[in-house]
């Protein structure tokens, strides 16, 4: 109705003095939907609409978010089947007792709906736990899981859900919710483990996920979670750390290689490079005094990805920086291992073997860089490897494992 009304209303151009000609065929055309959205932005105060949700009861807020979710979901279903209907039939929302007109919304409208879902959730941050378990979790899991971990055999080669409108706003909305709930010990564990749906399992990019186009957004989201949420990370549990470290490891594999000409030195990575952002996240976590006894030692696998990324991206500086992080992690392991030795001087069989299970990935990560094509990386790696293996901890490595390293 608004589009028809807008088309029937003549749009007056600039005043004509007779000296210039008025061209109705402008270079940049505005679609009817865009003109309607512009009118709606003048009529409706979206900021006030979102702010007033703080005064609604929890059931009303859930119904409002569920209605937006249904609009997005039903529009995508109709697009996937090629059904664009103009009738006024309604569909029932499964998560709320509402009826919504059957519409195919535009890409910008879908993005606006995703932004409104995120903003409403953040405005009701004191009730985010209930909203997450009832409506938000299902929405983000259903929307993003299909885009990041699909069944490759079931999807044609030329079809990808990553080009769906609003998927970027959905992804960044989840990252914003994770960032803003870092300090909420009652809900941060549940929210942060949802980061696993943003990257493929075991961080192994397939032919499908190589077309993933939001690597920089993911890296920026991981950096904000680590940069401004250091205090909140102290209350994060094991599952939350798995989501954060997995996202950082994935970002470390998504950097773009530098173009290096023959005989020239490699330049530095850009500030928004995903691998560089991942290094900054790990550097901040390991050098934070508040997290010295909190960070799980599985962070070594993310550092290994940084070292490998430096080799693939023609940036030896990144590999050397990753090795320096392993030095810091290796130094952190020394006190507990030495304490375990002192407590079991008479019986070496009772030495805590779990400490060596954490120490071994550090040594293996150092050995990865020993085969680098850059002399500086090789020398740094071999020096570290020698120092690590000739100390008393190296005596506890089996001969087969030592030969493998």
CSV table of N, CA, C and O in Angstrom, one decimal, residues 73-169:
chain,number,residue,atom,x,y,z
A,73,UNK,N,12.3,-15.6,8.8
A,73,UNK,CA,12.3,-17.0,8.4
A,73,UNK,C,11.3,-17.3,7.3
A,73,UNK,O,11.7,-18.0,6.3
A,74,UNK,N,10.1,-16.8,7.4
A,74,UNK,CA,9.1,-17.1,6.4
A,74,UNK,C,9.5,-16.4,5.0
A,74,UNK,O,9.2,-17.0,4.0
A,75,UNK,N,10.1,-15.2,5.1
A,75,UNK,CA,10.5,-14.6,3.8
A,75,UNK,C,11.6,-15.4,3.1
A,75,UNK,O,11.5,-15.6,1.9
A,76,UNK,N,12.5,-16.0,3.9
A,76,UNK,CA,13.6,-16.8,3.3
A,76,UNK,C,13.0,-18.1,2.8
A,76,UNK,O,13.5,-18.6,1.7
A,77,UNK,N,12.0,-18.7,3.5
A,77,UNK,CA,11.4,-19.9,3.0
A,77,UNK,C,10.7,-19.7,1.6
A,77,UNK,O,10.8,-20.5,0.7
A,78,UNK,N,10.0,-18.6,1.5
A,78,UNK,CA,9.3,-18.3,0.3
A,78,UNK,C,10.3,-18.0,-0.9
A,78,UNK,O,10.1,-18.3,-2.0
A,79,UNK,N,11.4,-17.3,-0.5
A,79,UNK,CA,12.4,-17.1,-1.5
A,79,UNK,C,13.1,-18.4,-2.0
A,79,UNK,O,13.4,-18.5,-3.2
A,80,UNK,N,13.3,-19.3,-1.1
A,80,UNK,CA,14.0,-20.5,-1.5
A,80,UNK,C,13.1,-21.4,-2.4
A,80,UNK,O,13.6,-22.1,-3.2
A,81,UNK,N,11.8,-21.3,-2.2
A,81,UNK,CA,10.9,-22.0,-3.1
A,81,UNK,C,10.4,-21.2,-4.3
A,81,UNK,O,9.6,-21.7,-5.1
A,82,UNK,N,10.8,-20.0,-4.4
A,82,UNK,CA,10.4,-19.1,-5.5
A,82,UNK,C,9.0,-18.7,-5.5
A,82,UNK,O,8.4,-18.5,-6.5
A,83,UNK,N,8.4,-18.6,-4.3
A,83,UNK,CA,7.0,-18.3,-4.2
A,83,UNK,C,6.9,-16.8,-3.7
A,83,UNK,O,7.2,-16.5,-2.6
A,84,UNK,N,6.5,-16.0,-4.6
A,84,UNK,CA,6.3,-14.6,-4.3
A,84,UNK,C,4.9,-14.3,-4.5
A,84,UNK,O,4.4,-14.2,-5.6
A,85,UNK,N,4.1,-14.1,-3.4
A,85,UNK,CA,2.7,-14.0,-3.5
A,85,UNK,C,2.3,-12.6,-2.9
A,85,UNK,O,3.0,-12.1,-2.0
A,86,UNK,N,1.3,-12.0,-3.5
A,86,UNK,CA,0.8,-10.7,-3.1
A,86,UNK,C,-0.5,-10.8,-2.3
A,86,UNK,O,-1.0,-9.8,-1.9
A,87,UNK,N,-0.9,-12.0,-2.0
A,87,UNK,CA,-2.2,-12.1,-1.2
A,87,UNK,C,-1.9,-11.7,0.2
A,87,UNK,O,-0.8,-11.6,0.7
A,88,UNK,N,-3.0,-11.6,1.0
A,88,UNK,CA,-2.9,-11.2,2.4
A,88,UNK,C,-3.1,-12.4,3.3
A,88,UNK,O,-3.6,-12.2,4.4
A,89,UNK,N,-2.7,-13.5,2.9
A,89,UNK,CA,-2.7,-14.7,3.8
A,89,UNK,C,-1.7,-14.5,4.9
A,89,UNK,O,-0.8,-13.8,4.8
A,90,UNK,N,-2.0,-15.2,6.0
A,90,UNK,CA,-1.1,-15.1,7.2
A,90,UNK,C,-0.6,-16.4,7.5
A,90,UNK,O,-1.1,-17.5,7.2
A,91,UNK,N,0.6,-16.4,8.2
A,91,UNK,CA,1.2,-17.6,8.7
A,91,UNK,C,1.3,-17.5,10.2
A,91,UNK,O,1.5,-16.4,10.7
A,92,UNK,N,1.2,-18.6,10.9
A,92,UNK,CA,1.3,-18.6,12.4
A,92,UNK,C,2.7,-18.7,12.8
A,92,UNK,O,3.5,-19.5,12.2
A,93,UNK,N,3.1,-17.9,13.7
A,93,UNK,CA,4.5,-18.0,14.3
A,93,UNK,C,4.5,-19.1,15.3
A,93,UNK,O,3.7,-19.1,16.2
A,94,UNK,N,5.5,-20.0,15.2
A,94,UNK,CA,5.5,-21.2,16.1
A,94,UNK,C,6.0,-20.8,17.5
A,94,UNK,O,5.7,-21.5,18.5
A,95,UNK,N,6.7,-19.7,17.6
A,95,UNK,CA,7.2,-19.3,18.9
A,95,UNK,C,6.4,-18.3,19.6
A,95,UNK,O,6.8,-17.9,20.7
A,96,UNK,N,5.4,-17.8,19.0
A,96,UNK,CA,4.5,-16.8,19.7
A,96,UNK,C,3.1,-16.9,19.1
A,96,UNK,O,2.9,-17.3,18.0
A,97,UNK,N,2.2,-16.4,19.8
A,97,UNK,CA,0.8,-16.5,19.4
A,97,UNK,C,0.5,-15.2,18.6
A,97,UNK,O,-0.3,-14.3,19.0
A,98,UNK,N,1.0,-15.1,17.4
A,98,UNK,CA,0.8,-14.0,16.5
A,98,UNK,C,0.6,-14.5,15.1
A,98,UNK,O,1.0,-15.6,14.8
A,99,UNK,N,0.0,-13.7,14.3
A,99,UNK,CA,-0.2,-14.0,12.9
A,99,UNK,C,0.5,-12.9,12.1
A,99,UNK,O,0.3,-11.7,12.3
A,100,UNK,N,1.3,-13.2,11.1
A,100,UNK,CA,2.1,-12.3,10.4
A,100,UNK,C,1.8,-12.4,8.9
A,100,UNK,O,1.6,-13.5,8.4
A,101,UNK,N,1.7,-11.3,8.2
A,101,UNK,CA,1.4,-11.3,6.8
A,101,UNK,C,2.5,-12.0,6.0
A,101,UNK,O,3.6,-11.9,6.3
A,102,UNK,N,2.0,-12.8,5.0
A,102,UNK,CA,3.0,-13.5,4.2
A,102,UNK,C,3.6,-12.6,3.2
A,102,UNK,O,3.0,-12.2,2.3
A,103,UNK,N,4.9,-12.2,3.5
A,103,UNK,CA,5.6,-11.3,2.6
A,103,UNK,C,7.0,-11.7,2.3
A,103,UNK,O,7.6,-12.5,3.0
A,104,UNK,N,7.5,-11.3,1.2
A,104,UNK,CA,8.9,-11.4,0.9
A,104,UNK,C,9.5,-10.1,1.1
A,104,UNK,O,9.3,-9.1,0.3
A,105,UNK,N,10.3,-9.9,2.1
A,105,UNK,CA,10.8,-8.6,2.4
A,105,UNK,C,12.1,-8.4,1.7
A,105,UNK,O,12.8,-9.3,1.2
A,106,UNK,N,12.5,-7.1,1.5
A,106,UNK,CA,13.6,-6.7,0.7
A,106,UNK,C,14.9,-7.0,1.5
A,106,UNK,O,14.9,-7.2,2.7
A,107,UNK,N,16.1,-7.0,0.9
A,107,UNK,CA,17.3,-7.2,1.6
A,107,UNK,C,17.6,-6.2,2.7
A,107,UNK,O,18.0,-6.6,3.8
A,108,UNK,N,17.3,-4.9,2.4
A,108,UNK,CA,17.5,-3.9,3.5
A,108,UNK,C,16.5,-4.1,4.6
A,108,UNK,O,16.9,-3.9,5.8
A,109,UNK,N,15.3,-4.5,4.4
A,109,UNK,CA,14.4,-4.7,5.4
A,109,UNK,C,14.8,-5.9,6.3
A,109,UNK,O,14.6,-5.9,7.5
A,110,UNK,N,15.3,-7.0,5.7
A,110,UNK,CA,15.8,-8.1,6.4
A,110,UNK,C,17.0,-7.7,7.3
A,110,UNK,O,17.0,-8.2,8.5
A,111,UNK,N,17.9,-6.9,6.8
A,111,UNK,CA,19.0,-6.4,7.6
A,111,UNK,C,18.5,-5.6,8.8
A,111,UNK,O,19.0,-5.7,9.9
A,112,UNK,N,17.5,-4.7,8.5
A,112,UNK,CA,16.9,-3.9,9.6
A,112,UNK,C,16.3,-4.8,10.6
A,112,UNK,O,16.4,-4.5,11.8
A,113,UNK,N,15.6,-5.8,10.2
A,113,UNK,CA,15.0,-6.7,11.2
A,113,UNK,C,16.0,-7.4,12.1
A,113,UNK,O,15.9,-7.5,13.3
A,114,UNK,N,17.2,-7.8,11.5
A,114,UNK,CA,18.2,-8.4,12.3
A,114,UNK,C,18.8,-7.4,13.3
A,114,UNK,O,19.2,-7.8,14.4
A,115,UNK,N,19.0,-6.2,12.8
A,115,UNK,CA,19.5,-5.1,13.7
A,115,UNK,C,18.6,-4.9,14.9
A,115,UNK,O,19.0,-4.7,16.0
A,116,UNK,N,17.3,-4.9,14.6
A,116,UNK,CA,16.3,-4.6,15.6
A,116,UNK,C,16.3,-5.8,16.7
A,116,UNK,O,16.1,-5.5,17.9
A,117,UNK,N,16.4,-7.0,16.2
A,117,UNK,CA,16.5,-8.1,17.1
A,117,UNK,C,17.7,-8.0,18.1
A,117,UNK,O,17.5,-8.1,19.3
A,118,UNK,N,18.8,-7.6,17.6
A,118,UNK,CA,20.0,-7.4,18.4
A,118,UNK,C,19.8,-6.2,19.3
A,118,UNK,O,20.2,-6.3,20.5
A,119,UNK,N,19.3,-5.1,18.8
A,119,UNK,CA,19.2,-3.9,19.7
A,119,UNK,C,18.2,-4.1,20.8
A,119,UNK,O,18.4,-3.7,21.9
A,120,UNK,N,17.1,-4.8,20.5
A,120,UNK,CA,16.1,-5.1,21.5
A,120,UNK,C,16.7,-6.0,22.6
A,120,UNK,O,16.4,-5.8,23.8
A,121,UNK,N,17.4,-7.0,22.2
A,121,UNK,CA,18.1,-7.9,23.2
A,121,UNK,C,19.1,-7.1,24.1
A,121,UNK,O,19.1,-7.3,25.3
A,122,UNK,N,19.8,-6.2,23.5
A,122,UNK,CA,20.8,-5.4,24.3
A,122,UNK,C,20.1,-4.4,25.1
A,122,UNK,O,20.7,-4.0,26.2
A,123,UNK,N,19.0,-3.8,24.7
A,123,UNK,CA,18.3,-2.9,25.6
A,123,UNK,C,17.7,-3.6,26.8
A,123,UNK,O,17.5,-2.9,27.8
A,124,UNK,N,17.4,-4.9,26.7
A,124,UNK,CA,16.9,-5.6,27.8
A,124,UNK,C,18.0,-6.6,28.3
A,124,UNK,O,17.8,-7.8,28.5
A,125,UNK,N,19.2,-6.0,28.5
A,125,UNK,CA,20.3,-6.8,28.9
A,125,UNK,C,20.1,-7.5,30.3
A,125,UNK,O,20.7,-8.6,30.5
A,126,UNK,N,19.3,-6.9,31.1
A,126,UNK,CA,19.1,-7.5,32.4
A,126,UNK,C,18.2,-8.8,32.3
A,126,UNK,O,18.2,-9.6,33.2
A,127,UNK,N,17.5,-8.9,31.2
A,127,UNK,CA,16.7,-10.1,30.9
A,127,UNK,C,17.2,-11.0,29.8
A,127,UNK,O,16.5,-11.7,29.2
A,128,UNK,N,18.5,-10.8,29.4
A,128,UNK,CA,19.1,-11.4,28.3
A,128,UNK,C,19.1,-12.9,28.4
A,128,UNK,O,19.0,-13.7,27.4
A,129,UNK,N,19.2,-13.4,29.7
A,129,UNK,CA,19.3,-14.8,29.9
A,129,UNK,C,18.0,-15.5,29.4
A,129,UNK,O,18.0,-16.6,28.8
A,130,UNK,N,16.8,-15.0,29.8
A,130,UNK,CA,15.6,-15.5,29.4
A,130,UNK,C,15.4,-15.4,27.9
A,130,UNK,O,14.9,-16.4,27.2
A,131,UNK,N,15.7,-14.2,27.3
A,131,UNK,CA,15.5,-14.0,25.9
A,131,UNK,C,16.4,-15.0,25.1
A,131,UNK,O,16.0,-15.5,24.0
A,132,UNK,N,17.6,-15.2,25.6
A,132,UNK,CA,18.5,-16.1,24.9
A,132,UNK,C,18.0,-17.6,24.8
A,132,UNK,O,18.0,-18.2,23.8
A,133,UNK,N,17.6,-18.1,25.9
A,133,UNK,CA,17.1,-19.5,26.0
A,133,UNK,C,15.8,-19.7,25.3
A,133,UNK,O,15.5,-20.8,24.8
A,134,UNK,N,15.0,-18.7,25.2
A,134,UNK,CA,13.6,-18.8,24.6
A,134,UNK,C,13.6,-18.6,23.1
A,134,UNK,O,13.0,-19.3,22.3
A,135,UNK,N,14.2,-17.4,22.6
A,135,UNK,CA,14.0,-17.1,21.2
A,135,UNK,C,15.4,-16.8,20.5
A,135,UNK,O,15.5,-17.2,19.3
A,136,UNK,N,16.3,-16.2,21.2
A,136,UNK,CA,17.5,-15.8,20.5
A,136,UNK,C,18.4,-16.9,20.1
A,136,UNK,O,18.9,-17.0,18.9
A,137,UNK,N,18.6,-17.9,20.9
A,137,UNK,CA,19.5,-19.0,20.6
A,137,UNK,C,19.0,-19.8,19.4
A,137,UNK,O,19.8,-20.1,18.5
A,138,UNK,N,17.7,-20.1,19.4
A,138,UNK,CA,17.2,-20.9,18.2
A,138,UNK,C,17.3,-20.1,17.0
A,138,UNK,O,17.6,-20.6,15.9
A,139,UNK,N,17.1,-18.8,17.0
A,139,UNK,CA,17.2,-17.9,15.8
A,139,UNK,C,18.6,-17.9,15.3
A,139,UNK,O,18.8,-18.2,14.1
A,140,UNK,N,19.6,-17.7,16.1
A,140,UNK,CA,20.9,-17.6,15.6
A,140,UNK,C,21.5,-18.9,15.2
A,140,UNK,O,22.2,-19.0,14.2
A,141,UNK,N,21.1,-20.0,15.9
A,141,UNK,CA,21.6,-21.3,15.5
A,141,UNK,C,21.0,-21.7,14.2
A,141,UNK,O,21.7,-22.3,13.3
A,142,UNK,N,19.7,-21.6,14.0
A,142,UNK,CA,19.1,-22.0,12.8
A,142,UNK,C,19.5,-21.1,11.6
A,142,UNK,O,19.7,-21.6,10.5
A,143,UNK,N,19.8,-19.9,11.8
A,143,UNK,CA,20.2,-18.9,10.8
A,143,UNK,C,21.6,-19.1,10.3
A,143,UNK,O,21.9,-19.1,9.2
A,144,UNK,N,22.5,-19.3,11.3
A,144,UNK,CA,23.9,-19.3,11.0
A,144,UNK,C,24.5,-20.7,10.8
A,144,UNK,O,25.5,-20.8,10.1
A,145,UNK,N,23.9,-21.7,11.4
A,145,UNK,CA,24.5,-23.0,11.3
A,145,UNK,C,24.4,-23.5,9.9
A,145,UNK,O,25.3,-24.2,9.4
A,146,UNK,N,23.3,-23.1,9.2
A,146,UNK,CA,23.2,-23.5,7.8
A,146,UNK,C,24.2,-22.8,6.9
A,146,UNK,O,24.6,-23.3,5.8
A,147,UNK,N,24.7,-21.7,7.3
A,147,UNK,CA,25.6,-20.9,6.5
A,147,UNK,C,27.1,-21.3,6.8
A,147,UNK,O,27.9,-21.1,5.9
A,148,UNK,N,27.4,-21.8,7.9
A,148,UNK,CA,28.8,-22.1,8.3
A,148,UNK,C,29.2,-23.6,8.3
A,148,UNK,O,30.3,-23.9,8.1
A,149,UNK,N,28.2,-24.4,8.5
A,149,UNK,CA,28.5,-25.9,8.5
A,149,UNK,C,27.4,-26.6,7.7
A,149,UNK,O,26.7,-27.4,8.3
A,150,UNK,N,27.2,-26.4,6.4
A,150,UNK,CA,26.2,-27.0,5.7
A,150,UNK,C,26.6,-28.4,5.2
A,150,UNK,O,27.8,-28.8,5.3
A,151,UNK,N,25.6,-29.2,4.7
A,151,UNK,CA,25.9,-30.4,4.1
A,151,UNK,C,26.3,-30.1,2.6
A,151,UNK,O,25.5,-29.8,1.8
A,152,UNK,N,27.6,-30.3,2.4
A,152,UNK,CA,28.1,-29.8,1.1
A,152,UNK,C,27.5,-30.6,-0.1
A,152,UNK,O,27.2,-30.1,-1.1
A,153,UNK,N,27.3,-31.9,0.1
A,153,UNK,CA,26.8,-32.8,-0.9
A,153,UNK,C,25.3,-32.4,-1.3
A,153,UNK,O,24.9,-32.7,-2.4
A,154,UNK,N,24.6,-31.8,-0.3
A,154,UNK,CA,23.2,-31.5,-0.5
A,154,UNK,C,23.0,-30.2,-1.2
A,154,UNK,O,21.9,-29.8,-1.5
A,155,UNK,N,24.0,-29.4,-1.3
A,155,UNK,CA,23.9,-28.0,-1.9
A,155,UNK,C,24.6,-27.9,-3.2
A,155,UNK,O,25.7,-28.3,-3.3
A,156,UNK,N,23.9,-27.5,-4.3
A,156,UNK,CA,24.6,-27.3,-5.6
A,156,UNK,C,25.8,-26.4,-5.5
A,156,UNK,O,25.9,-25.6,-4.6
A,157,UNK,N,26.7,-26.6,-6.4
A,157,UNK,CA,28.0,-25.8,-6.4
A,157,UNK,C,27.7,-24.3,-6.5
A,157,UNK,O,28.4,-23.5,-5.9
A,158,UNK,N,26.8,-23.9,-7.3
A,158,UNK,CA,26.6,-22.5,-7.5
A,158,UNK,C,25.6,-21.8,-6.5
A,158,UNK,O,25.3,-20.7,-6.7
A,159,UNK,N,25.1,-22.6,-5.6
A,159,UNK,CA,24.2,-22.0,-4.6
A,159,UNK,C,24.9,-21.9,-3.3
A,159,UNK,O,25.6,-22.8,-2.8
A,160,UNK,N,24.7,-20.8,-2.7
A,160,UNK,CA,25.3,-20.6,-1.3
A,160,UNK,C,24.4,-19.7,-0.5
A,160,UNK,O,23.8,-18.8,-1.0
A,161,UNK,N,24.2,-20.1,0.8
A,161,UNK,CA,23.3,-19.3,1.6
A,161,UNK,C,24.1,-18.1,2.2
A,161,UNK,O,23.5,-17.3,2.9
A,162,UNK,N,25.4,-18.0,2.0
A,162,UNK,CA,26.1,-16.9,2.5
A,162,UNK,C,25.8,-15.6,1.9
A,162,UNK,O,26.1,-14.5,2.4
A,163,UNK,N,25.1,-15.6,0.7
A,163,UNK,CA,24.7,-14.4,0.1
A,163,UNK,C,23.3,-14.0,0.5
A,163,UNK,O,22.8,-13.1,-0.1
A,164,UNK,N,22.7,-14.7,1.4
A,164,UNK,CA,21.3,-14.3,1.8
A,164,UNK,C,21.4,-12.9,2.4
A,164,UNK,O,22.3,-12.5,3.2
A,165,UNK,N,20.4,-12.1,2.2
A,165,UNK,CA,20.3,-10.8,2.8
A,165,UNK,C,20.2,-10.8,4.3
A,165,UNK,O,19.5,-11.7,4.8
A,166,UNK,N,20.9,-10.0,4.9
A,166,UNK,CA,20.8,-9.9,6.4
A,166,UNK,C,21.7,-10.9,7.1
A,166,UNK,O,21.7,-10.8,8.4
A,167,UNK,N,22.4,-11.8,6.4
A,167,UNK,CA,23.2,-12.8,7.1
A,167,UNK,C,24.4,-12.1,7.8
A,167,UNK,O,24.8,-12.5,8.9
A,168,UNK,N,24.9,-11.0,7.3
A,168,UNK,CA,26.0,-10.3,7.9
A,168,UNK,C,25.5,-9.6,9.2
A,168,UNK,O,26.2,-9.7,10.2
A,169,UNK,N,24.3,-9.0,9.2
A,169,UNK,CA,23.8,-8.4,10.4
A,169,UNK,C,23.5,-9.4,11.4
A,169,UNK,O,23.6,-9.1,12.6
